[in-house]
PDB file of C-alpha atoms in Angstrom:
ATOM      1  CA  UNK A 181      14.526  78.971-106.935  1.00  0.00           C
ATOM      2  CA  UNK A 182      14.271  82.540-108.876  1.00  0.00           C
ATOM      3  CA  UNK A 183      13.232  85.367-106.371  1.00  0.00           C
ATOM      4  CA  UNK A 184      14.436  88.912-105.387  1.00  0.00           C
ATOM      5  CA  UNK A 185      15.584  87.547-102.003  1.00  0.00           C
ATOM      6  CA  UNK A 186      17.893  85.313-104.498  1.00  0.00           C
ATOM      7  CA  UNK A 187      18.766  87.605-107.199  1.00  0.00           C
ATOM      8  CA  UNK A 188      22.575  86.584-107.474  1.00  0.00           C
ATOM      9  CA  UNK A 189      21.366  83.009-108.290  1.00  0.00           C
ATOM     10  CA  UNK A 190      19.144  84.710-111.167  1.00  0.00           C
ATOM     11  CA  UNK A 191      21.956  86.787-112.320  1.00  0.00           C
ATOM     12  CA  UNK A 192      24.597  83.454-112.061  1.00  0.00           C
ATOM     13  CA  UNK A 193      22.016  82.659-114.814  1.00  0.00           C
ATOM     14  CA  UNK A 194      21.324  85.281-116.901  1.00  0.00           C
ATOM     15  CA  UNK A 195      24.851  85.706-117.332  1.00  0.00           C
ATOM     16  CA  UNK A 196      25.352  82.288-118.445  1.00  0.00           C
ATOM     17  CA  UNK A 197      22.501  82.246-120.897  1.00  0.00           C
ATOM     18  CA  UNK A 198      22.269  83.868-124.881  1.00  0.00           C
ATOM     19  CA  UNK A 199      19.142  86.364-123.778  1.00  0.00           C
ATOM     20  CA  UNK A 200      20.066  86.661-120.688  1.00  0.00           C
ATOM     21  CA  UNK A 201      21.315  90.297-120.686  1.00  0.00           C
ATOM     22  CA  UNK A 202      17.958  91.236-122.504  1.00  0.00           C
ATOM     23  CA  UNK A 203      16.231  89.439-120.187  1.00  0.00           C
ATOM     24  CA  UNK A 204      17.434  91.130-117.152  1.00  0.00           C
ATOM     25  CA  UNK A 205      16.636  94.660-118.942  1.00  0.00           C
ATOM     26  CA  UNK A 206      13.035  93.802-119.314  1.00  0.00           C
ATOM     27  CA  UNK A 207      13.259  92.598-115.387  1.00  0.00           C
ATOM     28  CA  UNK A 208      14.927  96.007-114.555  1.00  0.00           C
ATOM     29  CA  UNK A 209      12.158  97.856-116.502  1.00  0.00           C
ATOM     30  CA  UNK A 210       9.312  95.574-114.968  1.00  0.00           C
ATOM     31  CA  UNK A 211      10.752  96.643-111.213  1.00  0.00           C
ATOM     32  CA  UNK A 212      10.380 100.384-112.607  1.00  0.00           C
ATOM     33  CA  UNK A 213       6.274 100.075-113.381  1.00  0.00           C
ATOM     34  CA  UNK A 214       3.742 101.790-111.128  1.00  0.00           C
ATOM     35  CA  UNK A 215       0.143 101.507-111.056  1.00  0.00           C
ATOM     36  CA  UNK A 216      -0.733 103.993-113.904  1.00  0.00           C
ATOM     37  CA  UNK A 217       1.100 101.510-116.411  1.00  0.00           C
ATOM     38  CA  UNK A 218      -0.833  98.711-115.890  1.00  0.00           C
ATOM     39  CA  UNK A 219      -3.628 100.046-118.639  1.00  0.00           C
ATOM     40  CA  UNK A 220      -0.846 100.692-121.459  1.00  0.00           C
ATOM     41  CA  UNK A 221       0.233  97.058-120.591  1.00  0.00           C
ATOM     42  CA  UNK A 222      -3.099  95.609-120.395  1.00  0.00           C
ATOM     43  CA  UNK A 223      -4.172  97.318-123.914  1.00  0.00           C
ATOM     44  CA  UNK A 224      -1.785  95.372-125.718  1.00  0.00           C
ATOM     45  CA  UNK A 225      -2.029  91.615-124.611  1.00  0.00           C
ATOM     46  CA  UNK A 226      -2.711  89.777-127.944  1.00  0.00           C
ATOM     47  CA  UNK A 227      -5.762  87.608-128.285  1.00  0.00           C
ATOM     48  CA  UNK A 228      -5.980  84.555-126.005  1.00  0.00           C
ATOM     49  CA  UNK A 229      -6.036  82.156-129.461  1.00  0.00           C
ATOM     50  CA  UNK A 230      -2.953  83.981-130.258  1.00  0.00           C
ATOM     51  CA  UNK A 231      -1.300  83.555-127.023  1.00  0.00           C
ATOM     52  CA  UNK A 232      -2.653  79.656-126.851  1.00  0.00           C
ATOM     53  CA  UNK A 233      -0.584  79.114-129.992  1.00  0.00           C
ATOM     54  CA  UNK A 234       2.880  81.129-128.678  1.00  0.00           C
ATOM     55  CA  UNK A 235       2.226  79.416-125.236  1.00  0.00           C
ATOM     56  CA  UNK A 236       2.389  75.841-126.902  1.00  0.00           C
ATOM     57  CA  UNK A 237       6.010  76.885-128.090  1.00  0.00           C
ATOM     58  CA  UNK A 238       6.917  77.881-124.587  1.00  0.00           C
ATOM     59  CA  UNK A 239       6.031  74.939-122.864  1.00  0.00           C
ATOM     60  CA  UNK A 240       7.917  73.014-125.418  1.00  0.00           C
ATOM     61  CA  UNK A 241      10.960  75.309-124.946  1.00  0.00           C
ATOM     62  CA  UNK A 242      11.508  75.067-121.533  1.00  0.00           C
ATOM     63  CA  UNK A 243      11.375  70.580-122.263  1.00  0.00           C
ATOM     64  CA  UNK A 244      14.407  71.295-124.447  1.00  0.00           C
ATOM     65  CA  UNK A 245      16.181  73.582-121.515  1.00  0.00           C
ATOM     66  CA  UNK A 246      18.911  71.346-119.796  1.00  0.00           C
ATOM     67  CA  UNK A 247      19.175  72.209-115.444  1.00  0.00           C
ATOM     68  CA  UNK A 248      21.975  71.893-113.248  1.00  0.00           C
ATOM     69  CA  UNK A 249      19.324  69.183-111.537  1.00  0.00           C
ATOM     70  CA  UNK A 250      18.791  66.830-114.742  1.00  0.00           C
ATOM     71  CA  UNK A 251      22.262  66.751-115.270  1.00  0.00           C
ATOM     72  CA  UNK A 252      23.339  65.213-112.308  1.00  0.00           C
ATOM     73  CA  UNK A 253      23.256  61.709-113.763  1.00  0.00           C
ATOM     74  CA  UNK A 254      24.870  62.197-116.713  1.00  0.00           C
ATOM     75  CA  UNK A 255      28.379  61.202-117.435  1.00  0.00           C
ATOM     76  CA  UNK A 256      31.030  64.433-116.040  1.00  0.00           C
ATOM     77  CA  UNK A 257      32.697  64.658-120.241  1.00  0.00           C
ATOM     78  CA  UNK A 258      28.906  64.777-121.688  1.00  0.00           C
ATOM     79  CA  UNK A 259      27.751  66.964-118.814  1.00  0.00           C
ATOM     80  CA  UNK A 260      30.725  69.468-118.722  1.00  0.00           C
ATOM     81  CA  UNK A 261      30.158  71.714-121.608  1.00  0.00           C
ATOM     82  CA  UNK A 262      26.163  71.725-120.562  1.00  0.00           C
ATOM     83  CA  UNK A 263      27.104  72.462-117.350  1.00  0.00           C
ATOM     84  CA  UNK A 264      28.395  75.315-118.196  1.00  0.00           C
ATOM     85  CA  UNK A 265      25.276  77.300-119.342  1.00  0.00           C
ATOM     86  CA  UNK A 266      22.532  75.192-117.343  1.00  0.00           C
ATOM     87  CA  UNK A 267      20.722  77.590-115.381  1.00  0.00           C
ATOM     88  CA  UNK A 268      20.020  76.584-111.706  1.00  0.00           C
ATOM     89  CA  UNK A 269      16.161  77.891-111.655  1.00  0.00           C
ATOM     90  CA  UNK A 270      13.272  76.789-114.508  1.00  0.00           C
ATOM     91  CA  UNK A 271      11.160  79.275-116.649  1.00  0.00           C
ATOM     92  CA  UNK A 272       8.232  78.461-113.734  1.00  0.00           C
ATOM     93  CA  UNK A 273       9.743  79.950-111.363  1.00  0.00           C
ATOM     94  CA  UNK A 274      11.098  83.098-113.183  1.00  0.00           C
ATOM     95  CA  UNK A 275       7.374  83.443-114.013  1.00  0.00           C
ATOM     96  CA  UNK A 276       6.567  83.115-110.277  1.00  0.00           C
ATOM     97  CA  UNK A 277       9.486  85.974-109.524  1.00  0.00           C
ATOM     98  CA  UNK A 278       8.046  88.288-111.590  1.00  0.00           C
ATOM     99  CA  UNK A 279       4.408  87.496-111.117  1.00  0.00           C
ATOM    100  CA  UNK A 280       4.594  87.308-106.793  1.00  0.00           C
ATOM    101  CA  UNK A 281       7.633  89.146-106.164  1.00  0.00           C
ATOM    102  CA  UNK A 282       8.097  92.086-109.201  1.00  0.00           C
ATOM    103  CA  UNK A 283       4.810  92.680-109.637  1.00  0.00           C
ATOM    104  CA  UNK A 284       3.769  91.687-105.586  1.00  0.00           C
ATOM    105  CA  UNK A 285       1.925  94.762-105.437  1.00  0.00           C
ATOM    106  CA  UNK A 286      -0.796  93.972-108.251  1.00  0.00           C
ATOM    107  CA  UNK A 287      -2.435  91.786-105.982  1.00  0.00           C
ATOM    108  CA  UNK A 288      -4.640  92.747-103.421  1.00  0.00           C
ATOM    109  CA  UNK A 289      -6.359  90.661-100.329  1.00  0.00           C
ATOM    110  CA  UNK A 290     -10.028  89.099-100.884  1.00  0.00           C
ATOM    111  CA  UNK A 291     -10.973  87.533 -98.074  1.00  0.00           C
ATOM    112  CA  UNK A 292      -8.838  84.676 -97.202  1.00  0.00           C
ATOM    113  CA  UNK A 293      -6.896  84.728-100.931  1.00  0.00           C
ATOM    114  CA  UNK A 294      -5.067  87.279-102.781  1.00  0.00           C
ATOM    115  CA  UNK A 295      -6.245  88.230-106.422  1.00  0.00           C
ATOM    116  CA  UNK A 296      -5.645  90.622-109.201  1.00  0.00           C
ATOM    117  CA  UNK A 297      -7.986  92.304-110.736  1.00  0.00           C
ATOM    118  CA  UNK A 298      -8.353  92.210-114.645  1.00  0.00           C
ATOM    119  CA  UNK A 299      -6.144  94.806-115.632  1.00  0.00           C
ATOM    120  CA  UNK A 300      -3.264  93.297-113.670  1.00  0.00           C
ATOM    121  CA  UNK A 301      -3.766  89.894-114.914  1.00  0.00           C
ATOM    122  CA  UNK A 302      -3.461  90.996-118.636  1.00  0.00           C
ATOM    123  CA  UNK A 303      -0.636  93.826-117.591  1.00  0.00           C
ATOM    124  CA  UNK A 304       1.139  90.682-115.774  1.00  0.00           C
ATOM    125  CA  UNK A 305       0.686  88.745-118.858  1.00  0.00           C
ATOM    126  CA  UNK A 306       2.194  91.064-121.102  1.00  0.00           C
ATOM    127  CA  UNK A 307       4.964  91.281-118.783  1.00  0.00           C
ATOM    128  CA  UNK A 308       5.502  86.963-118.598  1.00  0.00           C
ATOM    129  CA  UNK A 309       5.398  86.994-122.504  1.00  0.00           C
ATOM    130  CA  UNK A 310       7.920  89.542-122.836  1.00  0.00           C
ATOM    131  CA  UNK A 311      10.023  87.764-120.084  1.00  0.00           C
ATOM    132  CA  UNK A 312       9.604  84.261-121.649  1.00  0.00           C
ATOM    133  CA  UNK A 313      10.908  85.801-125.380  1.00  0.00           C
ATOM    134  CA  UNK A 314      14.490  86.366-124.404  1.00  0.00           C
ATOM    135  CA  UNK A 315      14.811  83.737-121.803  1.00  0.00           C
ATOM    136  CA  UNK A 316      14.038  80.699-123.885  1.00  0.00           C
ATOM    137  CA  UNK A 317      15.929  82.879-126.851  1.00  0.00           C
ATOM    138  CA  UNK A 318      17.978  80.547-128.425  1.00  0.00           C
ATOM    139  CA  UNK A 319      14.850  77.475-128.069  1.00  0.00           C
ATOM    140  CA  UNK A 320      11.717  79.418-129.655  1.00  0.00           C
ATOM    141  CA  UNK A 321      11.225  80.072-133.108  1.00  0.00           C
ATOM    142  CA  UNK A 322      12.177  83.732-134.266  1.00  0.00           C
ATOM    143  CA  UNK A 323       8.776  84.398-135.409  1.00  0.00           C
ATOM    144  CA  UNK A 324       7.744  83.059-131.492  1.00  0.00           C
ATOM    145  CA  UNK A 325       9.478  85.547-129.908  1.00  0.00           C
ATOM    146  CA  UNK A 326       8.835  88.419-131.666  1.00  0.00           C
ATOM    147  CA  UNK A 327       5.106  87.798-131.233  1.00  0.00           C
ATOM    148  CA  UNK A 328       5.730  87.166-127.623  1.00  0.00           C
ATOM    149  CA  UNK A 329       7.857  90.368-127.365  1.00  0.00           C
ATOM    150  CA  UNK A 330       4.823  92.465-129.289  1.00  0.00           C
ATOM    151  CA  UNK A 331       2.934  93.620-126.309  1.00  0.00           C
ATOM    152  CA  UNK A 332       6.098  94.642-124.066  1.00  0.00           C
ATOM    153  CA  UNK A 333       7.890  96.541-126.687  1.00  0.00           C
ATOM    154  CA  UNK A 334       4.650  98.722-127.893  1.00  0.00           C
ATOM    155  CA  UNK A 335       3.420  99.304-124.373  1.00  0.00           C
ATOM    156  CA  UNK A 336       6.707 100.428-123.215  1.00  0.00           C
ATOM    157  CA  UNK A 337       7.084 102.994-126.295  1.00  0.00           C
ATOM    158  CA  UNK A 338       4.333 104.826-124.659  1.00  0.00           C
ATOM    159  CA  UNK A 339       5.628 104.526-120.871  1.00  0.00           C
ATOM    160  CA  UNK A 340       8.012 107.048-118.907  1.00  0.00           C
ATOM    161  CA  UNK A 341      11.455 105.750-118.520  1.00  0.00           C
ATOM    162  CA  UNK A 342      12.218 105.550-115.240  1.00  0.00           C
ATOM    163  CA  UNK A 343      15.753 105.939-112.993  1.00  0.00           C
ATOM    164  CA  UNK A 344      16.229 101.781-111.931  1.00  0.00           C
ATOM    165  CA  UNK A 345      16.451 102.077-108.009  1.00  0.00           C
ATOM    166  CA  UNK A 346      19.780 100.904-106.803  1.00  0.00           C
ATOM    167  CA  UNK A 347      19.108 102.352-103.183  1.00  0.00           C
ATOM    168  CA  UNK A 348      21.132 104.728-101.546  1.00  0.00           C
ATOM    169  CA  UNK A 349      24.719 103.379-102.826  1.00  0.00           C
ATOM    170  CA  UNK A 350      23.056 103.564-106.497  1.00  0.00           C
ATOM    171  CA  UNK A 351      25.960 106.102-107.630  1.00  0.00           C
ATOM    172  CA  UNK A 352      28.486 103.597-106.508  1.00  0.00           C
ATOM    173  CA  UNK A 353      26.652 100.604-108.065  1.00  0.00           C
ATOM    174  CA  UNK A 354      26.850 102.244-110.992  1.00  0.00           C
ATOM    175  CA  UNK A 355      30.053 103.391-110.854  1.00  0.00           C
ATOM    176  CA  UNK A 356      31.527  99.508-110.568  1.00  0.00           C
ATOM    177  CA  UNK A 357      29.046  98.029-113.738  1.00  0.00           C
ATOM    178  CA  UNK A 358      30.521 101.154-115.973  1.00  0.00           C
ATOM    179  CA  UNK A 359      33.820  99.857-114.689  1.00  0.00           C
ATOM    180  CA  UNK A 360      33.714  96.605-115.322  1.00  0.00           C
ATOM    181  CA  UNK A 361      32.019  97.588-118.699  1.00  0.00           C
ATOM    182  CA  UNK A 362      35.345  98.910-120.003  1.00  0.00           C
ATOM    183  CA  UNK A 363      37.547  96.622-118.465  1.00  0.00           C
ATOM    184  CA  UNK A 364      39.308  94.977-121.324  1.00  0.00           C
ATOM    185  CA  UNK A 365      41.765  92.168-121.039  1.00  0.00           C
ATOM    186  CA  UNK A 366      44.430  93.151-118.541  1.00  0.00           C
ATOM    187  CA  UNK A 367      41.525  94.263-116.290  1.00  0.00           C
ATOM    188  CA  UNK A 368      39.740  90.916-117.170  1.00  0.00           C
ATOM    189  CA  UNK A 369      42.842  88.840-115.958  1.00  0.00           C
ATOM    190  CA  UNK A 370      42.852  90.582-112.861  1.00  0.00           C
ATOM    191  CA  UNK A 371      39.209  89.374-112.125  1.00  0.00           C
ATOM    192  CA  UNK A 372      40.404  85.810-113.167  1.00  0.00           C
ATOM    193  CA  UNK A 373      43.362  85.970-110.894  1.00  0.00           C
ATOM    194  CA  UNK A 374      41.143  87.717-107.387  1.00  0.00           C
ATOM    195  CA  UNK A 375      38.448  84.533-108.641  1.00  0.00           C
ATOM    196  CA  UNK A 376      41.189  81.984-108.170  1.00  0.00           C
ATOM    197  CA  UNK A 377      42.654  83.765-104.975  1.00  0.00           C
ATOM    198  CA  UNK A 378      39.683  84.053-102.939  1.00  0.00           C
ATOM    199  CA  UNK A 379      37.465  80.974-104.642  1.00  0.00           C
ATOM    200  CA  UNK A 380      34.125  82.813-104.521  1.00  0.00           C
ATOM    201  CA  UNK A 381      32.491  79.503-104.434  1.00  0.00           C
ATOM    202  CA  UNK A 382      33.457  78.406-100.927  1.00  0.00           C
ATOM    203  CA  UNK A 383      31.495  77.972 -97.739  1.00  0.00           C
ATOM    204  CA  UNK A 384      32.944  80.837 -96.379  1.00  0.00           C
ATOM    205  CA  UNK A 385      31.877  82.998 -99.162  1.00  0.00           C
ATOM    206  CA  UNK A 386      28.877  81.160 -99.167  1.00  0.00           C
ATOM    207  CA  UNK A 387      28.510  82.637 -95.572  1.00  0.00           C
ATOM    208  CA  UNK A 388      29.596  86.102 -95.912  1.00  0.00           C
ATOM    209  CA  UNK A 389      26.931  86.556 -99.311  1.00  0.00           C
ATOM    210  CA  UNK A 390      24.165  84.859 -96.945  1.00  0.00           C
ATOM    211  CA  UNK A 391      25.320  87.716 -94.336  1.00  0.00           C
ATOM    212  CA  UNK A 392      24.517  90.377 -96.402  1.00  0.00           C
ATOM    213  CA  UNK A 393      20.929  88.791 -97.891  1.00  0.00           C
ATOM    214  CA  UNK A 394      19.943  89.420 -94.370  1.00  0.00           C
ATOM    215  CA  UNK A 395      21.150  92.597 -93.939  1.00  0.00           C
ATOM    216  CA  UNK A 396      19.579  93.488 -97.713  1.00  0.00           C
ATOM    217  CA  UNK A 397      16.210  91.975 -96.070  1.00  0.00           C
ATOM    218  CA  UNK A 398      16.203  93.642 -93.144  1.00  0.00           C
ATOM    219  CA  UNK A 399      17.167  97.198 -94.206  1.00  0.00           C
ATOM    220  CA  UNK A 400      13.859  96.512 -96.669  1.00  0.00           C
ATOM    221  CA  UNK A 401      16.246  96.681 -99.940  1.00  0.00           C
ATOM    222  CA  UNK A 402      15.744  93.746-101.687  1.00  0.00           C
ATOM    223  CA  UNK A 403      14.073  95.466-104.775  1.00  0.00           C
ATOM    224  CA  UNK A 404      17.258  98.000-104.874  1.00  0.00           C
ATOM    225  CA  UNK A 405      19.631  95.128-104.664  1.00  0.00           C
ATOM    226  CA  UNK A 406      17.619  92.888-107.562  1.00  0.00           C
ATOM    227  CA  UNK A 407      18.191  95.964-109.672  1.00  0.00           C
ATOM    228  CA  UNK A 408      21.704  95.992-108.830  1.00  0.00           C
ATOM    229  CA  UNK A 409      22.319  91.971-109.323  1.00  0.00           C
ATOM    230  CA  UNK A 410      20.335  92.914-112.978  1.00  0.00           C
ATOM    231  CA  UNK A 411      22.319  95.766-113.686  1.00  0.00           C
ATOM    232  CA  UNK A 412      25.272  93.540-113.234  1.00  0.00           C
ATOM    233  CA  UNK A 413      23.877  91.119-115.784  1.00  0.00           C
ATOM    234  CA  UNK A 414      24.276  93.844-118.270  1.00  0.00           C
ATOM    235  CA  UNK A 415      27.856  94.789-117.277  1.00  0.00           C
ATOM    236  CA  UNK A 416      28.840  91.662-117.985  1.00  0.00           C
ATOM    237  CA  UNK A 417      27.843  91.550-121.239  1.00  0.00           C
ATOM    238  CA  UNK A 418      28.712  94.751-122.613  1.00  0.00           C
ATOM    239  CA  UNK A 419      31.891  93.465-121.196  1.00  0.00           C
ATOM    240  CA  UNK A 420      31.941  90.695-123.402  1.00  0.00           C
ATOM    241  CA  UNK A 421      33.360  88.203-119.966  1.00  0.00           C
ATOM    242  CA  UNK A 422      33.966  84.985-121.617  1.00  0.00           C
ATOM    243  CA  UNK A 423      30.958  82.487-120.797  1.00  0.00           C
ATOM    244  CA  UNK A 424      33.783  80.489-119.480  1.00  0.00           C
ATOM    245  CA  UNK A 425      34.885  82.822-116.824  1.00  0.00           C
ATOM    246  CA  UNK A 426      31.682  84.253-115.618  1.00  0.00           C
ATOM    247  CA  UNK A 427      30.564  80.448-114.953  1.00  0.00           C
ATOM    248  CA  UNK A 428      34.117  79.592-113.357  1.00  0.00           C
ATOM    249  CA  UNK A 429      34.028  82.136-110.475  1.00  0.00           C
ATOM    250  CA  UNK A 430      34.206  85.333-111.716  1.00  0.00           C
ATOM    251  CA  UNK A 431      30.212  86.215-111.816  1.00  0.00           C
ATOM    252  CA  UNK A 432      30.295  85.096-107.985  1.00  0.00           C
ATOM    253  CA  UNK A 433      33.153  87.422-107.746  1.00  0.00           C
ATOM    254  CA  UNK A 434      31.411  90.580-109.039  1.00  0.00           C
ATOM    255  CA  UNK A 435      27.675  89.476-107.399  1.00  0.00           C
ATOM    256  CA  UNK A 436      29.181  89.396-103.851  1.00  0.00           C
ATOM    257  CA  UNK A 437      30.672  92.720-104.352  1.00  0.00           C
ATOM    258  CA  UNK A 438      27.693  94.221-105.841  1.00  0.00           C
ATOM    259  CA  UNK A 439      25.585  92.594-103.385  1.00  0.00           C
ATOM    260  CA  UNK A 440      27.684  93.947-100.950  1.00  0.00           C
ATOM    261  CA  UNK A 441      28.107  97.327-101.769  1.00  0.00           C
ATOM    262  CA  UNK A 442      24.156  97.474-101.550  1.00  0.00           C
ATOM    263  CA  UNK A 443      24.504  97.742 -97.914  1.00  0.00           C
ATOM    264  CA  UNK A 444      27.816  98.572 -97.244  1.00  0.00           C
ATOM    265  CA  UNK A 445      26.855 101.601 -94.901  1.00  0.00           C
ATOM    266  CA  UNK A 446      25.129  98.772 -93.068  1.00  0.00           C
ATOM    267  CA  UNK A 447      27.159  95.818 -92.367  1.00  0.00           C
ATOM    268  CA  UNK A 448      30.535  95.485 -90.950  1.00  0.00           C
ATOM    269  CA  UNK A 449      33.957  96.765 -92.558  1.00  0.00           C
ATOM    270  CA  UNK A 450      35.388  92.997 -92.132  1.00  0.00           C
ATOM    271  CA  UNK A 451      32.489  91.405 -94.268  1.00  0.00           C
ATOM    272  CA  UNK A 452      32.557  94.519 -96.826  1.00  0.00           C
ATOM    273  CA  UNK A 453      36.113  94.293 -97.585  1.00  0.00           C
ATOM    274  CA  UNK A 454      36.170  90.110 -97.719  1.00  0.00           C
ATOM    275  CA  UNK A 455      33.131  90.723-100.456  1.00  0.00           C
ATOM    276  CA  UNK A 456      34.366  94.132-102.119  1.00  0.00           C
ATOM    277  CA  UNK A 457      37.612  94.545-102.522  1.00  0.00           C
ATOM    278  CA  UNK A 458      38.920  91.564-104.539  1.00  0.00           C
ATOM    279  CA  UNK A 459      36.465  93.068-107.257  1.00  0.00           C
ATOM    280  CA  UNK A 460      37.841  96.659-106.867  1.00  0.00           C
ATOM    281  CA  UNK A 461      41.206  95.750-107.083  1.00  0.00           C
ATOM    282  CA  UNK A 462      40.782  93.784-109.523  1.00  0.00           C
ATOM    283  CA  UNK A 463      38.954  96.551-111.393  1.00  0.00           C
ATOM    284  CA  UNK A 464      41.292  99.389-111.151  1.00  0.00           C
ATOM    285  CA  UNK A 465      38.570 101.247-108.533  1.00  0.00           C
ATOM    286  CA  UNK A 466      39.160 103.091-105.709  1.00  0.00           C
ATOM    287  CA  UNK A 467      37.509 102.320-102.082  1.00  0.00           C
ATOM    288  CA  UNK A 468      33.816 103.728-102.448  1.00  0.00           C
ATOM    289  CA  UNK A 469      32.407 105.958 -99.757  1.00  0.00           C
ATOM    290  CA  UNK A 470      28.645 105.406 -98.424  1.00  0.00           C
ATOM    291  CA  UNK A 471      25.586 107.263 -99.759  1.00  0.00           C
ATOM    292  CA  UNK A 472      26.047 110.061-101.411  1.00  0.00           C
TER     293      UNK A 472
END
């Protein structure tokens, strides 16, 4: 379910869960790492009887961890307030995003199969613990995810930070998240009122987001527009969007315009003002031009 391809249904749940906006940092950070980094990474996986033990914890984590898919038989009052924050995708299959599709180019072809080679199976793992900390935040034991988060945070002390690549819009991408991180609560009402208007939940919405995937696929962006979706995560937060709103329409509001404005010297002016402006409006923000 989690992929870059799909990154506005990973951002629908970051945004709905407590580490969410730290976990989208250390996916922002991982899409940033080149081939040189992979030895500070790999130098500071713990032990494997260390990991066994923080592993154990994980896998009991992600038992506690209601889905949108294991509440379907539950009654609609006991499901509602669950619903709410229940993330569409599993911890397996963020592990598979950032194992096959963040860190695709780790792997290299032997043969009929495709391996890694030691350093970017321990680099990888470092990555995955790191990952797993601050999504299963609020399950794991504090001690847990510090140990978990041990590798990451010394290995990236000694790492370059790096510009997160929005693409060619990226000043414009980053012009809308600083917006909407200052937009207090008359600007906030506005993005309740566009969510209502144009229901960004609909097939026809639906339609117009699936438009654009294929333009973000076939212009080869998907890794610029993953950064923006994660970007986006963290808007929301230093926001402070009610958990309420963002899961009520309002994320799928600001996702389809960011998503959008990815490849908005691409597609066509009818699909990029259906997706965009509600959010600008909304937001205070003026038209945006095409790359800079």
């Amino acid at each position: 379910m989690y992929s870059l391809v799909s990154a506005p249904v990973l951002g629908f749940d970051l945004t709905r869960l407590d580490g969410g906006a730290a976990t989208a940092e250390t996916l922002s950070r991982a899409l940033s790492l080149v081939p040189a980094d992979l030895d500070v990474l790999a130098r500071h996986l713990p032990g494997d009887d260390v990991r066994d033990l923080l592993w154990r914890d994980v896998d009991a984590a992600t038992m506690l961890r209601p889905t949108i898919a294991g509440l379907a038989g539950q009654e609609p009052a006991g499901a509602l307030a669950q619903l709410e924050r229940a993330p569409i995708g599993t911890a397996d299959t963020l592990l598979r995003c950032v194992r096959q599709d963040i860190l695709d180019w780790t792997w290299n072809k032997t043969g009929s199969a495709w391996t890694q080679d030691a350093t970017a199976v321990r680099a990888t793992a470092v990555v995955c613990d790191a990952v797993m900390a601050t999504y299963l935040r609020e399950l794991l034991p504090a001690d847990t995810r510090r140990r978990l988060a041990v590798g990451w945070l010394m290995a990236t002390r000694e790492l370059p930070v790096r510009p997160l690549d929005l693409g060619p819009q990226h000043v414009a991408v980053t012009a809308l998240c600083r917006g909407l991180e200052t937009i207090g609560a008359t600007g906030l009402d506005r993005l309740r009122t566009a969510a209502d208007r144009v229901r960004p939940g609909t097939t026809s919405w639906s339609h117009a987001v699936h438009t654009v995937s294929w333009a973000v696929h076939t212009a080869d962006r998907v890794r610029a527009s993953a950064a923006a979706q994660l970007r986006l995560v963290q808007a929301v937060d230093a926001a402070g969007i009610p958990m309420a709103d963002r899961a009520a329409g309002v994320w799928n509001l600001l996702s389809g315009a960011v998503h959008a404005l990815t490849v908005s010297d691409l597609i066509e002016d009818a699909l990029l003002e259906r997706l965009l402006d509600p959010c600008l409006t909304a937001l205070g923000l003026p038209v945006f031009g095409t790359a800079d």
